[in-house]
Coordinates of C-alpha atoms in Angstrom, one line a residue:
M1 CA -0.2 0.2 -0.3
M2 CA 1.2 3.5 -1.2
D3 CA 0.2 7.2 -0.6
I4 CA -0.8 8.5 -3.2
G5 CA -1.5 12.0 -4.2
F6 CA -3.8 12.9 -7.5
I7 CA -4.5 16.2 -8.4
G8 CA -7.2 16.9 -10.9
L9 CA -9.9 14.2 -10.7
G10 CA -11.7 15.3 -13.5
I11 CA -13.9 13.2 -16.2
M12 CA -9.7 11.4 -17.0
G13 CA -8.2 11.9 -13.6
R14 CA -11.2 10.7 -11.2
P15 CA -11.3 7.2 -12.5
M16 CA -7.8 7.0 -12.7
A17 CA -8.1 7.5 -9.0
E18 CA -10.9 5.4 -8.5
H19 CA -8.4 2.0 -9.6
L20 CA -5.6 3.2 -7.3
L21 CA -8.1 3.0 -4.6
A22 CA -9.7 -0.2 -5.9
A23 CA -6.2 -1.8 -5.3
G24 CA -5.6 -0.5 -1.6
H25 CA -4.1 3.0 -2.2
R26 CA -4.3 5.6 0.0
L27 CA -5.0 8.6 -2.1
H28 CA -4.3 12.2 -1.0
G29 CA -6.8 14.6 -3.1
S30 CA -6.3 18.5 -3.3
S31 CA -9.6 20.9 -3.5
H32 CA -7.1 23.7 -5.6
H33 CA -7.8 23.0 -8.3
K34 CA -11.4 21.1 -8.5
P35 CA -13.5 19.5 -5.2
V36 CA -13.3 16.0 -4.5
A37 CA -15.9 14.1 -5.0
Q38 CA -17.8 13.5 -1.7
D39 CA -17.9 9.5 -2.8
L40 CA -14.1 9.8 -3.4
V41 CA -13.5 10.8 0.5
E42 CA -16.1 7.7 1.7
R43 CA -14.0 5.7 0.3
G44 CA -11.4 6.6 2.4
A45 CA -9.2 9.7 0.1
V46 CA -7.8 12.4 2.3
V47 CA -8.7 16.0 1.5
H48 CA -5.8 18.5 1.6
A49 CA -6.2 21.9 1.4
T50 CA -3.2 22.8 -1.5
P51 CA -0.9 20.8 -3.8
K52 CA 1.7 21.3 -1.2
A53 CA 0.3 19.7 2.0
V54 CA -0.7 16.7 -0.9
A55 CA 3.2 16.4 -2.2
A56 CA 3.9 16.2 2.0
A57 CA 1.8 13.5 2.3
S58 CA 2.4 11.4 -0.3
E59 CA 5.4 8.9 -2.0
I60 CA 4.4 9.9 -5.5
V61 CA 1.9 12.2 -6.8
F62 CA -0.5 12.7 -10.3
L63 CA -1.8 14.9 -12.4
M64 CA -3.9 15.3 -14.9
L65 CA -4.4 18.8 -15.4
P66 CA -6.0 20.5 -18.4
D67 CA -3.6 22.5 -20.1
T68 CA 0.3 23.6 -19.3
P69 CA -0.6 26.4 -17.6
Q70 CA -2.7 25.0 -15.2
V71 CA -0.1 21.9 -14.4
E72 CA 2.8 25.1 -14.0
D73 CA 0.1 26.4 -11.9
V74 CA -0.1 23.3 -9.4
L75 CA 3.4 22.5 -9.0
F76 CA 5.4 25.5 -8.3
S77 CA 3.1 28.4 -7.2
A78 CA 4.1 29.0 -3.5
D79 CA 1.8 26.0 -2.4
G80 CA 2.0 23.8 -5.1
V81 CA 3.7 20.4 -4.9
A82 CA 7.1 21.7 -5.3
A83 CA 7.0 22.8 -2.0
G84 CA 5.9 19.8 -0.7
L85 CA 8.7 17.6 -2.1
S86 CA 11.2 15.5 -0.3
A87 CA 14.2 13.3 -1.3
G88 CA 12.6 10.3 -3.7
K89 CA 9.6 11.5 -4.2
V90 CA 8.2 11.6 -7.8
V91 CA 5.8 13.3 -9.7
V92 CA 3.8 11.9 -12.7
D93 CA 1.9 14.5 -15.0
M94 CA -0.2 12.5 -16.8
S95 CA -1.8 16.0 -18.6
S96 CA -1.1 17.0 -22.5
I97 CA 0.8 19.9 -22.1
S98 CA 4.0 21.6 -24.3
S99 CA 6.9 19.1 -24.7
M100 CA 8.9 22.6 -24.2
A101 CA 7.5 23.3 -21.2
T102 CA 7.6 19.5 -19.9
K103 CA 11.4 19.2 -19.7
D104 CA 11.3 22.9 -18.1
F105 CA 9.5 21.3 -15.5
A106 CA 11.4 18.6 -15.0
Q107 CA 14.6 20.3 -14.1
R108 CA 12.8 22.0 -11.8
I109 CA 11.3 19.0 -9.5
E110 CA 14.7 17.4 -10.3
R111 CA 15.9 21.0 -8.0
A112 CA 13.1 20.4 -5.6
G113 CA 14.4 17.2 -4.5
G114 CA 12.1 14.8 -6.6
A115 CA 11.7 12.9 -10.0
Y116 CA 9.5 13.6 -12.6
L117 CA 7.7 12.0 -15.4
D118 CA 6.1 13.0 -17.9
A119 CA 3.4 10.3 -18.9
P120 CA -0.3 12.0 -20.8
V121 CA -2.4 8.7 -22.3
S122 CA -4.8 8.1 -24.9
G123 CA -7.8 6.3 -25.0
G124 CA -10.4 8.8 -23.3
E125 CA -12.9 8.6 -20.6
V126 CA -13.8 5.3 -21.9
G127 CA -9.9 3.6 -21.6
A128 CA -10.0 5.5 -18.2
K129 CA -13.1 4.1 -17.0
A130 CA -12.0 0.7 -18.2
A131 CA -8.0 0.5 -17.1
S132 CA -6.8 0.3 -20.3
L133 CA -5.4 3.7 -21.1
T134 CA -2.2 3.9 -22.9
I135 CA -0.1 5.2 -21.2
M136 CA 2.8 6.9 -22.7
V137 CA 6.4 8.2 -20.9
G138 CA 9.2 10.4 -20.6
G139 CA 11.9 10.6 -17.5
P140 CA 14.6 8.5 -15.8
E141 CA 14.5 4.3 -15.9
A142 CA 14.5 4.1 -12.3
A143 CA 10.9 6.6 -11.6
F144 CA 9.4 4.4 -14.7
A145 CA 10.1 1.6 -12.6
R146 CA 8.8 2.3 -9.4
V147 CA 5.7 3.8 -10.6
K148 CA 5.0 1.3 -13.3
P149 CA 3.0 -1.1 -11.3
L150 CA 0.8 2.1 -10.6
F151 CA 0.9 2.5 -14.0
E152 CA -0.8 -1.1 -14.8
L153 CA -3.7 -0.5 -12.8
M154 CA -4.7 2.2 -15.5
G155 CA -3.3 1.3 -18.8
K156 CA -2.4 -1.8 -20.7
N157 CA -0.2 -0.8 -23.5
I158 CA 2.7 1.6 -21.2
T159 CA 6.0 2.5 -22.7
L160 CA 8.9 3.9 -22.0
V161 CA 10.1 6.2 -25.0
G162 CA 13.0 8.3 -23.5
G163 CA 13.9 11.5 -21.6
N164 CA 11.7 13.5 -20.1
G165 CA 9.0 15.7 -22.9
D166 CA 9.3 12.1 -25.0
G167 CA 6.3 11.3 -23.5
Q168 CA 4.5 14.5 -24.2
T169 CA 6.4 14.3 -28.3
T170 CA 4.6 11.1 -28.7
K171 CA 1.5 12.3 -27.0
V172 CA 1.9 15.2 -29.8
A173 CA 1.9 12.9 -32.3
N174 CA -1.0 10.6 -31.5
Q175 CA -3.2 13.5 -31.6
I176 CA -2.1 14.1 -35.0
I177 CA -2.9 11.0 -36.6
V178 CA -6.0 10.8 -34.6
A179 CA -7.5 14.1 -36.2
L180 CA -6.4 13.1 -39.4
T181 CA -7.9 9.5 -39.1
I182 CA -11.4 11.1 -37.8
E183 CA -11.6 13.8 -41.4
A184 CA -10.4 11.0 -43.3
V185 CA -13.8 8.5 -41.7
G186 CA -16.0 11.8 -41.9
E187 CA -14.9 12.5 -45.6
A188 CA -15.5 8.6 -46.6
L189 CA -18.7 8.8 -44.9
L190 CA -20.0 11.9 -46.4
F191 CA -19.3 10.9 -49.8
A192 CA -21.3 7.2 -49.5
S193 CA -24.0 9.7 -47.8
K194 CA -24.1 12.2 -50.6
A195 CA -23.4 9.6 -53.1
G196 CA -26.5 7.2 -51.4
A197 CA -25.1 5.1 -50.7
D198 CA -26.2 3.5 -47.0
P199 CA -23.2 4.7 -44.6
A200 CA -23.6 2.1 -42.2
K201 CA -23.5 -0.4 -44.3
V202 CA -20.0 1.3 -46.2
R203 CA -18.6 1.1 -42.7
Q204 CA -19.6 -2.3 -42.2
A205 CA -17.6 -3.3 -45.6
L206 CA -14.4 -1.1 -44.6
M207 CA -14.4 -2.8 -41.0
G208 CA -13.2 -6.1 -43.0
G209 CA -10.7 -4.2 -45.1
F210 CA -7.4 -2.5 -45.0
A211 CA -9.1 1.0 -44.2
S212 CA -10.2 -0.7 -40.9
S213 CA -9.6 1.3 -37.8
R214 CA -10.6 2.1 -34.3
I215 CA -12.0 5.5 -35.0
L216 CA -13.9 4.1 -38.4
E217 CA -15.4 1.6 -35.8
V218 CA -16.2 3.9 -33.1
H219 CA -16.2 7.3 -34.3
G220 CA -17.7 6.7 -37.7
E221 CA -20.7 4.9 -35.5
R222 CA -20.9 8.1 -33.6
M223 CA -21.0 10.3 -37.3
I224 CA -24.0 7.8 -38.4
K225 CA -25.8 8.1 -35.0
R226 CA -25.4 11.9 -33.9
T227 CA -23.6 11.0 -30.6
F228 CA -21.6 13.8 -30.3
N229 CA -22.0 13.4 -26.0
P230 CA -18.4 14.2 -25.7
G231 CA -15.6 11.2 -24.5
F232 CA -13.1 13.6 -26.2
R233 CA -13.8 17.6 -26.1
I234 CA -13.1 19.5 -29.3
G235 CA -11.9 21.6 -27.4
L236 CA -8.5 19.6 -25.7
H237 CA -8.1 18.3 -29.2
Q238 CA -7.7 21.9 -30.4
K239 CA -5.0 22.7 -27.7
D240 CA -3.2 19.5 -28.2
L241 CA -3.2 20.3 -32.5
N242 CA -2.3 23.8 -31.2
L243 CA 1.3 22.3 -29.4
A244 CA 1.6 20.1 -32.6
L245 CA 1.6 22.9 -35.1
Q246 CA 3.5 25.5 -32.2
S247 CA 6.1 22.8 -32.0
A248 CA 6.6 21.7 -35.7
R249 CA 7.3 25.8 -36.2
S250 CA 9.9 25.8 -33.9
L251 CA 11.4 22.9 -35.4
G252 CA 10.7 24.3 -39.1
V253 CA 8.4 21.2 -39.6
S254 CA 5.8 21.7 -42.2
L255 CA 2.3 19.7 -41.0
P256 CA -0.2 20.5 -43.6
N257 CA -3.2 18.2 -42.4
T258 CA -2.9 18.9 -39.5
A259 CA -3.6 22.8 -39.6
T260 CA -6.1 21.6 -42.0
A261 CA -7.6 19.2 -39.2
Q262 CA -7.3 22.1 -37.0
E263 CA -9.6 24.6 -38.7
L264 CA -12.3 21.6 -39.4
F265 CA -12.3 21.7 -35.0
N266 CA -12.0 25.5 -35.0
A267 CA -15.0 26.0 -37.6
C268 CA -16.9 23.4 -35.0
A269 CA -16.2 25.3 -32.3
A270 CA -17.7 28.4 -34.2
H271 CA -20.7 26.8 -34.2
G272 CA -21.1 26.1 -30.4
G273 CA -19.0 22.7 -30.6
R274 CA -16.5 23.8 -28.3
D275 CA -17.6 20.3 -25.6
W276 CA -18.9 18.3 -28.7
D277 CA -17.0 15.2 -28.9
H278 CA -13.8 15.3 -31.8
S279 CA -15.5 12.6 -33.8
A280 CA -18.5 15.6 -34.6
M281 CA -15.3 16.9 -36.3
V282 CA -17.4 15.9 -39.2
R283 CA -19.9 18.6 -39.0
A284 CA -17.9 20.8 -40.6
L285 CA -17.2 18.6 -43.3
E286 CA -21.3 18.5 -43.7
I287 CA -21.9 22.5 -43.6
M288 CA -20.1 22.6 -46.3
A289 CA -21.3 20.0 -48.1
N290 CA -24.9 21.2 -47.2
H291 CA -25.4 17.3 -46.6
E292 CA -25.7 15.3 -43.5
V293 CA -24.6 11.7 -42.7
A294 CA -27.4 9.9 -41.8
S295 CA -27.9 6.2 -42.2
S296 CA -31.0 5.0 -44.6

């Protein structure tokens, strides 16, 4: 049994923390970012007033926060995690944030006496609840070996990619692939529907061929059934593609199709869709075509 801190108990963080609780670990949360749910308290979670207090009470501190500024605030404010660290403790940031900022954060945590892992995830709310997340880790091998048994309570495909920042770089690469595949599936089903074919049957046929993918399976169905309640919100995917495009500019790399996918997300957001599931990118394509994907 370990004392584990978890800051950021939202759509993703809460089920991840629940798996740690279910395994018998003591959970320490903070009301600094978001109130800790009462049912977690009833199951034994301890609520602290500040991230500093969480770090002081914990051997390992996990973060699952929306973006880079929130992570920096939780880590380095006057009552932040860094102020509560001591030698041997590990900070694990499972948020999706800037890889360049991550490298800086890691150095600052090391100066405070702790070790740092960046460990963003893929799999969305469904994967968080099912403990089937893909976890992409950057950081020192010793810290990874120590935390891996906890990662295994939350995910299935767990890879130490390299040093600090490499986990975040891998997550950005993942989000590029996901966005472009959503766009491709959306175009294909829109084309089929506009041509008069039943997109549900087209999707079924494609699932048996080389075009098959998890996104065609899950998000293709969402597009046909019009179920755009969020598993992963467009606003969060916009944030991830911004990271991709900002990093690409600094590297002198062109990502033309990533830019197109971002513009389609921007169009959805302009129509009130920041909180739609990212599969709703198809709505931007539908608006341009004046046609909606629908099963006959």
